[in-house]
GROMACS .gro file of C-alpha atoms in nm:
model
  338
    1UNK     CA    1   2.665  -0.121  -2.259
    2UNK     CA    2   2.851  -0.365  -2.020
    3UNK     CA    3   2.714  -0.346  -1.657
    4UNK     CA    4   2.810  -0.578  -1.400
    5UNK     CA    5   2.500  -0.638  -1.138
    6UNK     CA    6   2.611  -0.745  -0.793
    7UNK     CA    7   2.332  -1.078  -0.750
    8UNK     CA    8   2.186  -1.124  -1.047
    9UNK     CA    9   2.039  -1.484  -1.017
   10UNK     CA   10   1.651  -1.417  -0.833
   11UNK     CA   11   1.334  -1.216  -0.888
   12UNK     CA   12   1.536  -0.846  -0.925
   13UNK     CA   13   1.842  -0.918  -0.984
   14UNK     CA   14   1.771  -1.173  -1.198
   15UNK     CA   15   1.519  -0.969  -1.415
   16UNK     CA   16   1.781  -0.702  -1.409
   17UNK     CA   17   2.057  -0.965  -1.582
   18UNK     CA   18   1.744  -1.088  -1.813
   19UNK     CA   19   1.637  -0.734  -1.948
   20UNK     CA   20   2.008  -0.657  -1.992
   21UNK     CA   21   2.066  -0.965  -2.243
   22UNK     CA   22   1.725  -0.833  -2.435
   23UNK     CA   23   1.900  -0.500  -2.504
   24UNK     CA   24   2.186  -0.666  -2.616
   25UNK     CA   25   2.413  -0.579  -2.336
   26UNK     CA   26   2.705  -0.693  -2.205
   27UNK     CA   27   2.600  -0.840  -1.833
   28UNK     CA   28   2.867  -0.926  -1.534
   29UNK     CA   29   2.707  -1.108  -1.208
   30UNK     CA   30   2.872  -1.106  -0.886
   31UNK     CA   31   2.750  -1.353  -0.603
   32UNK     CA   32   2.803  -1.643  -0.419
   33UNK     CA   33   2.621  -1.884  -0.595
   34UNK     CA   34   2.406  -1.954  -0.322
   35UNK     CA   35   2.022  -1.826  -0.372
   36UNK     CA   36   1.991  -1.937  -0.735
   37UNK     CA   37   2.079  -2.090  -1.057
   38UNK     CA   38   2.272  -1.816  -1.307
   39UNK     CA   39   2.074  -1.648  -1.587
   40UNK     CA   40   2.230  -1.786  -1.912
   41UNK     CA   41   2.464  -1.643  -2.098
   42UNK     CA   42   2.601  -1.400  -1.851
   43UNK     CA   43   2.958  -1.414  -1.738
   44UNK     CA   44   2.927  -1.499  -1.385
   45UNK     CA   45   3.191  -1.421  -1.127
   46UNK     CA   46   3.175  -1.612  -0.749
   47UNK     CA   47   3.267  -1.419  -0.513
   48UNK     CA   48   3.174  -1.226  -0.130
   49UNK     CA   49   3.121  -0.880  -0.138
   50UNK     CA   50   3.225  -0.803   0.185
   51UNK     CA   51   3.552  -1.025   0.101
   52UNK     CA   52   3.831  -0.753  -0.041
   53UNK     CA   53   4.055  -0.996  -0.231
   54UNK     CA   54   3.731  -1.134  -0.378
   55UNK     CA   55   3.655  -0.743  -0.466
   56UNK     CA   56   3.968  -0.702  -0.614
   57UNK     CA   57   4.003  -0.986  -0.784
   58UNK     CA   58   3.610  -0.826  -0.947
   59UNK     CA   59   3.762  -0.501  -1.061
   60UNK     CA   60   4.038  -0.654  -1.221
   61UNK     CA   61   3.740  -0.785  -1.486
   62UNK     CA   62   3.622  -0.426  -1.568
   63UNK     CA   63   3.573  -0.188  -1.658
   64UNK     CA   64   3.188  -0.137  -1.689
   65UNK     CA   65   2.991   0.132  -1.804
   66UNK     CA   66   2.792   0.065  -1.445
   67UNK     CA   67   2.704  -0.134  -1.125
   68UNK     CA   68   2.368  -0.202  -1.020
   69UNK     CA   69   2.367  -0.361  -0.673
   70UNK     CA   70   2.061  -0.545  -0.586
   71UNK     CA   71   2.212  -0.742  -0.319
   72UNK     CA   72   2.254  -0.449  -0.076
   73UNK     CA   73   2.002  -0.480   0.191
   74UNK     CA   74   2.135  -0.790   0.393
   75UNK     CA   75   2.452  -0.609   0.460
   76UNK     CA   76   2.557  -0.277   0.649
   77UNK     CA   77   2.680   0.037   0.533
   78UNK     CA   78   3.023  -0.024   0.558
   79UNK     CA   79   2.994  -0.344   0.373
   80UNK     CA   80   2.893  -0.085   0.104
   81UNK     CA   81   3.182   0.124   0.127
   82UNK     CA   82   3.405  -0.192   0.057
   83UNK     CA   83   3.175  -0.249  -0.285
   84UNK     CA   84   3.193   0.119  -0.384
   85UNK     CA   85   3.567   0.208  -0.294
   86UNK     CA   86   3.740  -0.115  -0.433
   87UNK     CA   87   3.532  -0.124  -0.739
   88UNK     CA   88   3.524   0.282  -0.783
   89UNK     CA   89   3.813   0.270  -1.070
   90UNK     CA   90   3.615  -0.066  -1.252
   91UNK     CA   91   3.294   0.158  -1.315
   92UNK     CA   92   3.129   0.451  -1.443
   93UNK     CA   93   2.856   0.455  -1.270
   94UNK     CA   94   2.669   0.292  -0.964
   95UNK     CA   95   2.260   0.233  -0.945
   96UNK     CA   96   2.159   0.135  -0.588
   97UNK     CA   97   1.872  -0.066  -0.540
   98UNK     CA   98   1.750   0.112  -0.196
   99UNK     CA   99   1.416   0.171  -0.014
  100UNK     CA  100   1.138   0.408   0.109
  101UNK     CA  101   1.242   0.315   0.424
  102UNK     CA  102   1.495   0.541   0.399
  103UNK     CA  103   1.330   0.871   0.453
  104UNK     CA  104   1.249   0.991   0.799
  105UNK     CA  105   0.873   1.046   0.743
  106UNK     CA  106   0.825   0.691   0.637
  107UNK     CA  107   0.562   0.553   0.695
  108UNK     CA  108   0.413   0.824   0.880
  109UNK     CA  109   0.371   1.066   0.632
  110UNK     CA  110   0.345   1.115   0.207
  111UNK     CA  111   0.665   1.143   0.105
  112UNK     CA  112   0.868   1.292  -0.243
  113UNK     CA  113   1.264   1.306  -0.266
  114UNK     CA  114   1.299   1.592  -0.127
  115UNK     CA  115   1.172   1.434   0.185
  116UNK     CA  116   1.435   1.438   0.500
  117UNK     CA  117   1.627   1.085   0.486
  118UNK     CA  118   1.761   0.902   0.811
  119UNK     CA  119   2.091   1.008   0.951
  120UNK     CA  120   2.354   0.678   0.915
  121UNK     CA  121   2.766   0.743   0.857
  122UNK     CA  122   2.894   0.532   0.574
  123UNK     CA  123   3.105   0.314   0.752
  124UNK     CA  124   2.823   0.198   1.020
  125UNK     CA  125   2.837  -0.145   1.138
  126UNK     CA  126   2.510  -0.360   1.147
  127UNK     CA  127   2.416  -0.234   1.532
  128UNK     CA  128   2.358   0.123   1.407
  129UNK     CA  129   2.028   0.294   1.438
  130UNK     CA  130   1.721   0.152   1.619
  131UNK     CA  131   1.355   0.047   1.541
  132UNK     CA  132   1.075   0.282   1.726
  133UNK     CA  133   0.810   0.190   1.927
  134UNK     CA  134   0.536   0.270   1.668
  135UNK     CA  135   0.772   0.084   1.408
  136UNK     CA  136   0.926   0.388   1.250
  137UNK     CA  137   1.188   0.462   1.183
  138UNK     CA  138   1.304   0.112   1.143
  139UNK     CA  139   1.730   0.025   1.213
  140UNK     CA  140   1.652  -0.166   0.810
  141UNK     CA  141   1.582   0.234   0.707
  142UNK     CA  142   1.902   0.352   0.892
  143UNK     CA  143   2.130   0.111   0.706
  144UNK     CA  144   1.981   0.136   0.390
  145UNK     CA  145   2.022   0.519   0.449
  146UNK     CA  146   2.379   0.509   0.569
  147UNK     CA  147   2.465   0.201   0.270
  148UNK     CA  148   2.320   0.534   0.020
  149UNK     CA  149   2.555   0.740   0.176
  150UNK     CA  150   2.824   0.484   0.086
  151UNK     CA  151   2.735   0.485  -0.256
  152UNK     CA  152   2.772   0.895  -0.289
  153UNK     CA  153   3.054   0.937  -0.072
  154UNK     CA  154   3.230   0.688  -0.353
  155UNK     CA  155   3.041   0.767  -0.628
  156UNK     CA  156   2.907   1.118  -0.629
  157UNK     CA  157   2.705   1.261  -0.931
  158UNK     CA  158   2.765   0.947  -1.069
  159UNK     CA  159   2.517   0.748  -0.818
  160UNK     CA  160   2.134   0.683  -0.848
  161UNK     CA  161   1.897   0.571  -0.566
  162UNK     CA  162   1.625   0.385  -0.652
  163UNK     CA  163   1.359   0.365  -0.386
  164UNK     CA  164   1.065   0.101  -0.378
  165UNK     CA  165   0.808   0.053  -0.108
  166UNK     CA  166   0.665  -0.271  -0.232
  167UNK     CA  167   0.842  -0.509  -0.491
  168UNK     CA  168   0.591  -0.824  -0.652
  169UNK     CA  169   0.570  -1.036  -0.971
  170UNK     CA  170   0.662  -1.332  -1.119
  171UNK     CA  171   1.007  -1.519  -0.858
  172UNK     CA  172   0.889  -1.282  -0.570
  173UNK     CA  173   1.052  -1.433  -0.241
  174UNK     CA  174   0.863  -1.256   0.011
  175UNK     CA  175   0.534  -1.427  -0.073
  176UNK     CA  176   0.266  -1.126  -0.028
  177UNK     CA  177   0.094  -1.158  -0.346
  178UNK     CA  178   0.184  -1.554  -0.340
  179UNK     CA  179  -0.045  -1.573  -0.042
  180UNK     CA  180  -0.318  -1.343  -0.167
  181UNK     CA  181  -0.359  -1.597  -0.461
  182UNK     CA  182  -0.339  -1.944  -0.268
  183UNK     CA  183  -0.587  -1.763  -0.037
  184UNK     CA  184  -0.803  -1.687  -0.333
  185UNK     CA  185  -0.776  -1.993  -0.468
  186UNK     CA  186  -0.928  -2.160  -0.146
  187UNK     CA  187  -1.243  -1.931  -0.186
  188UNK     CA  188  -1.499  -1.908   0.086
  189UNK     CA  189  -1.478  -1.621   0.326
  190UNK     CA  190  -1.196  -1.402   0.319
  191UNK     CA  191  -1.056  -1.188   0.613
  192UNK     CA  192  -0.982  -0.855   0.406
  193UNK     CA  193  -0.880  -0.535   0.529
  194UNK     CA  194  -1.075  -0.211   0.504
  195UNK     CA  195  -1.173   0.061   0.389
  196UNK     CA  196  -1.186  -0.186   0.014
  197UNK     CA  197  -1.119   0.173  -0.157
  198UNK     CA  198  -0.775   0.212  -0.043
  199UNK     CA  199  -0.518   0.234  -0.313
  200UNK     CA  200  -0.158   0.020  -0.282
  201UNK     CA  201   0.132   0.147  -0.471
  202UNK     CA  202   0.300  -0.184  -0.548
  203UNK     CA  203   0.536  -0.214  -0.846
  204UNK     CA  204   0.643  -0.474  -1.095
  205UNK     CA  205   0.991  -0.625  -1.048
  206UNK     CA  206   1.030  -0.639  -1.424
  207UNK     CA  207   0.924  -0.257  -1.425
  208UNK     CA  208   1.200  -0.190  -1.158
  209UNK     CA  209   1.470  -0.364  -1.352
  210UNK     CA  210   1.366  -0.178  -1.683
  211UNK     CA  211   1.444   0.159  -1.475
  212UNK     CA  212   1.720   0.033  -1.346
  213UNK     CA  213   1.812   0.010  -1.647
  214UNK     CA  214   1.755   0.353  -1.836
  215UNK     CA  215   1.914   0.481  -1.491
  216UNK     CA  216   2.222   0.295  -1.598
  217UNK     CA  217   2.207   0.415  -1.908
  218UNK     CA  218   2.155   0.776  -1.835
  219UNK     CA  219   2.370   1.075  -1.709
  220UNK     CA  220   2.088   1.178  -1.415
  221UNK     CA  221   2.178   1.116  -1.005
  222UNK     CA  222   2.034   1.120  -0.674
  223UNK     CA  223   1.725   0.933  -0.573
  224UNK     CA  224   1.412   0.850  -0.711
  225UNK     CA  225   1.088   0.661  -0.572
  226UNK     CA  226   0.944   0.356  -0.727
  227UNK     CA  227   0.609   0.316  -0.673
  228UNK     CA  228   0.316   0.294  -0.926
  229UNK     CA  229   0.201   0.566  -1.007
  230UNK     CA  230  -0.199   0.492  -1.031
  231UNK     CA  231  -0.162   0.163  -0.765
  232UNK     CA  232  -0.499  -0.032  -0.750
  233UNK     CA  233  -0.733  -0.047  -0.488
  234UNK     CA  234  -0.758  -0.324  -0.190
  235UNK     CA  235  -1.102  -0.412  -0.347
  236UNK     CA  236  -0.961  -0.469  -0.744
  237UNK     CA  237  -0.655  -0.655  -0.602
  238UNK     CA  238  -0.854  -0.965  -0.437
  239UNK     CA  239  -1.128  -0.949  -0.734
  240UNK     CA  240  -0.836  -0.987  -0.951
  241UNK     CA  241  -0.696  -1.242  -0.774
  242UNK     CA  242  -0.994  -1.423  -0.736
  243UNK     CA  243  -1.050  -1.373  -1.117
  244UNK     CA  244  -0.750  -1.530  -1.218
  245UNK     CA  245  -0.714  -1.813  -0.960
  246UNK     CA  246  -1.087  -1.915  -1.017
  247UNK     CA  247  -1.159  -1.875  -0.677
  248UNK     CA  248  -1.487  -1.867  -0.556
  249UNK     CA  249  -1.470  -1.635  -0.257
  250UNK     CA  250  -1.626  -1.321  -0.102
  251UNK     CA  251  -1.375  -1.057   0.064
  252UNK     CA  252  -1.531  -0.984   0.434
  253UNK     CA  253  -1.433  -0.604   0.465
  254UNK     CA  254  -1.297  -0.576   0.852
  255UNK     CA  255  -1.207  -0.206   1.020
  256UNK     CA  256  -0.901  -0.199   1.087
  257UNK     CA  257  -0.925  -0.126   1.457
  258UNK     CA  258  -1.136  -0.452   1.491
  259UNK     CA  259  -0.876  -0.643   1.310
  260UNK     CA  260  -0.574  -0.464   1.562
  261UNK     CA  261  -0.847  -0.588   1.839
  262UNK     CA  262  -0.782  -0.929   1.743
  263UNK     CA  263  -0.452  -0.949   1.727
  264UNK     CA  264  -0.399  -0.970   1.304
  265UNK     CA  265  -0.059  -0.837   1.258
  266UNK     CA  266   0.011  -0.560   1.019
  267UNK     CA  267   0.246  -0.627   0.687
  268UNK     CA  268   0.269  -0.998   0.730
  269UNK     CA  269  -0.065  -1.150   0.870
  270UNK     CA  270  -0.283  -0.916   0.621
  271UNK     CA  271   0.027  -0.876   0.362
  272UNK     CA  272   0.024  -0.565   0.205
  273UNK     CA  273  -0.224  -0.362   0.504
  274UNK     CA  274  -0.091  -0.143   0.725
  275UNK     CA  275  -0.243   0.170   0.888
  276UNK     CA  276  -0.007   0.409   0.831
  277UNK     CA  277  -0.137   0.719   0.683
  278UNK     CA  278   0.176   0.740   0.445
  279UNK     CA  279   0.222   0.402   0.331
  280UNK     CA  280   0.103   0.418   0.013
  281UNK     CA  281   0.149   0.768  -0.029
  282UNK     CA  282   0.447   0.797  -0.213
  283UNK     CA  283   0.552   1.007  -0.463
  284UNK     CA  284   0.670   0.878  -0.761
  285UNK     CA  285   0.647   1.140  -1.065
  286UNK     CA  286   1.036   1.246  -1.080
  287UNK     CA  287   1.058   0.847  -1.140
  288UNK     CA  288   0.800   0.863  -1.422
  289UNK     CA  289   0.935   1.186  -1.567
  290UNK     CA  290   1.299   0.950  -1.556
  291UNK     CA  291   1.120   0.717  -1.770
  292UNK     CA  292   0.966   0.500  -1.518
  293UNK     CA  293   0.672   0.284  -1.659
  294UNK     CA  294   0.458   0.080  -1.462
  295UNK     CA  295   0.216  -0.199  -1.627
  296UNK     CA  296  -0.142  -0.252  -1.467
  297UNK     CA  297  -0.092  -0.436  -1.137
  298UNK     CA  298  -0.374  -0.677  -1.291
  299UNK     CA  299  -0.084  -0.795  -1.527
  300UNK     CA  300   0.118  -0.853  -1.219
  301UNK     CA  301  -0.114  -1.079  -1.043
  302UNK     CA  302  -0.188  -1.306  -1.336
  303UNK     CA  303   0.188  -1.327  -1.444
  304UNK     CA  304   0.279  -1.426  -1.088
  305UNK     CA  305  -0.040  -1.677  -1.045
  306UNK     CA  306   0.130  -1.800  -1.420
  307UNK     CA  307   0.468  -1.826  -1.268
  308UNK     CA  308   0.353  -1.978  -0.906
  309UNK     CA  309   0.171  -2.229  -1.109
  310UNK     CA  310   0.520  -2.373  -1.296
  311UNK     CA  311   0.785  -2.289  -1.096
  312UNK     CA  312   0.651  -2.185  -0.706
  313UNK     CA  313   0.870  -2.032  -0.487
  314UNK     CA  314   1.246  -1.944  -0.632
  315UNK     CA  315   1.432  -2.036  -0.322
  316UNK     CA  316   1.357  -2.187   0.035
  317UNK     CA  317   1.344  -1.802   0.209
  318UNK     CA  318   1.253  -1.760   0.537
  319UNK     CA  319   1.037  -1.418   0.481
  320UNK     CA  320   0.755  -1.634   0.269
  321UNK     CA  321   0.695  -1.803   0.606
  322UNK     CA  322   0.593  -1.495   0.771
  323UNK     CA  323   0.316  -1.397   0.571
  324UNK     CA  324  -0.045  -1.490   0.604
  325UNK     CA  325  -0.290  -1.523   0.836
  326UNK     CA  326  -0.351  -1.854   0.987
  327UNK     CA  327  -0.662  -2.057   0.848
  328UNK     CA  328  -0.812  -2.119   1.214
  329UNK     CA  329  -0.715  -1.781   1.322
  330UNK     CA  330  -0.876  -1.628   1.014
  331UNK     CA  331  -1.192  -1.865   1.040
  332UNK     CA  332  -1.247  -1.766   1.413
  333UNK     CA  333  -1.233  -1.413   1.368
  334UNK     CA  334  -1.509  -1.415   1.072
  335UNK     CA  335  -1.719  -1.644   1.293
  336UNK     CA  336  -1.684  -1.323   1.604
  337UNK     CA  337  -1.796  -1.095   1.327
  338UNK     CA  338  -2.175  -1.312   1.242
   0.00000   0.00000   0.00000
């Protein structure tokens, strides 16, 4: 197999380009050189994507047997159409790292693939779509939706969508699970969302990049959603974390309407909570019947404590900023709560 993976160099992209080399495949990365160092041994090409002599001067170097783009979501829909049209002749295939956020029931509701997705042309610029007042549908889900409809309208049969909600392991950016595990670490009292019996449906980057993969591989189209299948609840994620940090700590189990009452903000402040009935209710079981196969999100946690532990963050990303709860805000609401 050759493949050429638009990114390539951090956490998905880069376990993408890593898992490639395993199978003894012949790996291409296209980027700008600009969010990490290159995964040895791969031929790397520098390069914009929304640049069309720098596109051209790409498909000149094929053909490939297919694309994965990882490096998508930054970039509107008809920034997509550039990739998929100039580079349509280079490859035989194109697997689409996309999103939940996609479908028009998210997060409201439990979704599958046949689910209704968001309405975006291909060639949208970044203004299209809009965010609602609730936070769903987001304009993120309308470009990811129209950049999908890129991919087909270039691509066809010959297109896959894969679909996460929640990406973690070892080089995550974002820095939800990162926080969870400093925060264990600390110990003591810790703000925690209820009910402790809710299940998340995280996955393992180097679980997404193995589908990726067999998706690449395979003859099979359209969209699938990458979730774990089993997830773990809220109350095994922090004992897990607390396990494998060594943290000495005792989860305080907050309602969530006290915690909206005191202003902790959903996603970020409280990574990984959110009320919405349908957040973690997403089908994945056309993705496992694929081939899809998720480790124990236990493994997950003490990989990415391993990995925080030598290497820390991959690159300086604004996102990790935004998550986690202050320690005076935290400490003042669990003091209202004696």
């Amino acid at each position: 197999m050759r493949i050429l993976v638009i990114g390539g160099t951090w956490f998905l992209g880069k376990a993408i380009a890593e898992s490639a080399q395993v199978r003894g495949w012949d790996v291409t990365t296209f980027n700008r050189g600009r969010s990490g160092p290159d995964v040895p041994g791969v031929e790397t090409v520098r390069g914009d994507r929304t640049d069309l002599s720098d596109l051209r001067r790409l498909a000149q170097l094929g053909p490939w047997d297919a694309v994965i783009d990882t490096s998508s979501s930054d970039f509107p829909p008809r920034e997509v159409l550039l990739a998929t049209t100039t580079l349509r002749e280079a490859a035989r295939r194109w697997v689409h790292i996309s999103t939940v956020s996609v479908y028009q029931g998210w997060p409201n509701h439990h979704l599958t693939e046949d689910s209704a997705l968001l309405d975006c042309p291909a060639d949208a610029d970044g203004t299209f779509g809009y965010t609602g007042a609730d936070g769903s549908p987001t304009r993120y889900g309308f470009q990811k939706a129209g950049g999908e409809r890129a991919v087909s309208e270039a691509f066809g049969d010959a297109a896959v969508f894969l679909r996460p909600g929640v990406i973690l392991g070892p080089g995550e950016y974002v820095g939800r699970l990162p926080w969870w595990l400093t925060r264990a670490k600390r110990g003591g009292h810790i703000l925690a969302p209820a009910p402790s019996s809710q299940r998340i449906q995280p996955v393992d980057v180097r679980d997404v990049a193995e589908f990726a993969l067999e998706q690449a591989a395979s003859e099979t189209s359209g969209g699938y959603n990458v979730t774990h299948p089993e997830g773990i609840t809220f109350a095994d994620f922090l004992a897990e974390c607390l396990a494998v940090t060594g943290g000495i700590g005792k989860p305080e189990w907050v309602e969530p309407a006290v915690l909206s009452e005191q202003g902790v903000a959903q996603w970020t402040e409280l990574p990984l909570w959110r009320t919405h009935t349908g957040v973690w209710s997403v089908d994945s079981s056309r993705a496992v019947t694929a081939g899809l196969r998720c480790r124990p999100l236990a493994e997950t946690i003490r990989d990415t404590w391993t990995w925080l532990a030598v290497d820390g963050r991959p690159v300086d990303h604004p996102r990790w900023a935004e998550h986690g709860i202050a320690r005076a805000k935290e400490a003042r609401i669990l003091t209202s709560l004696e």
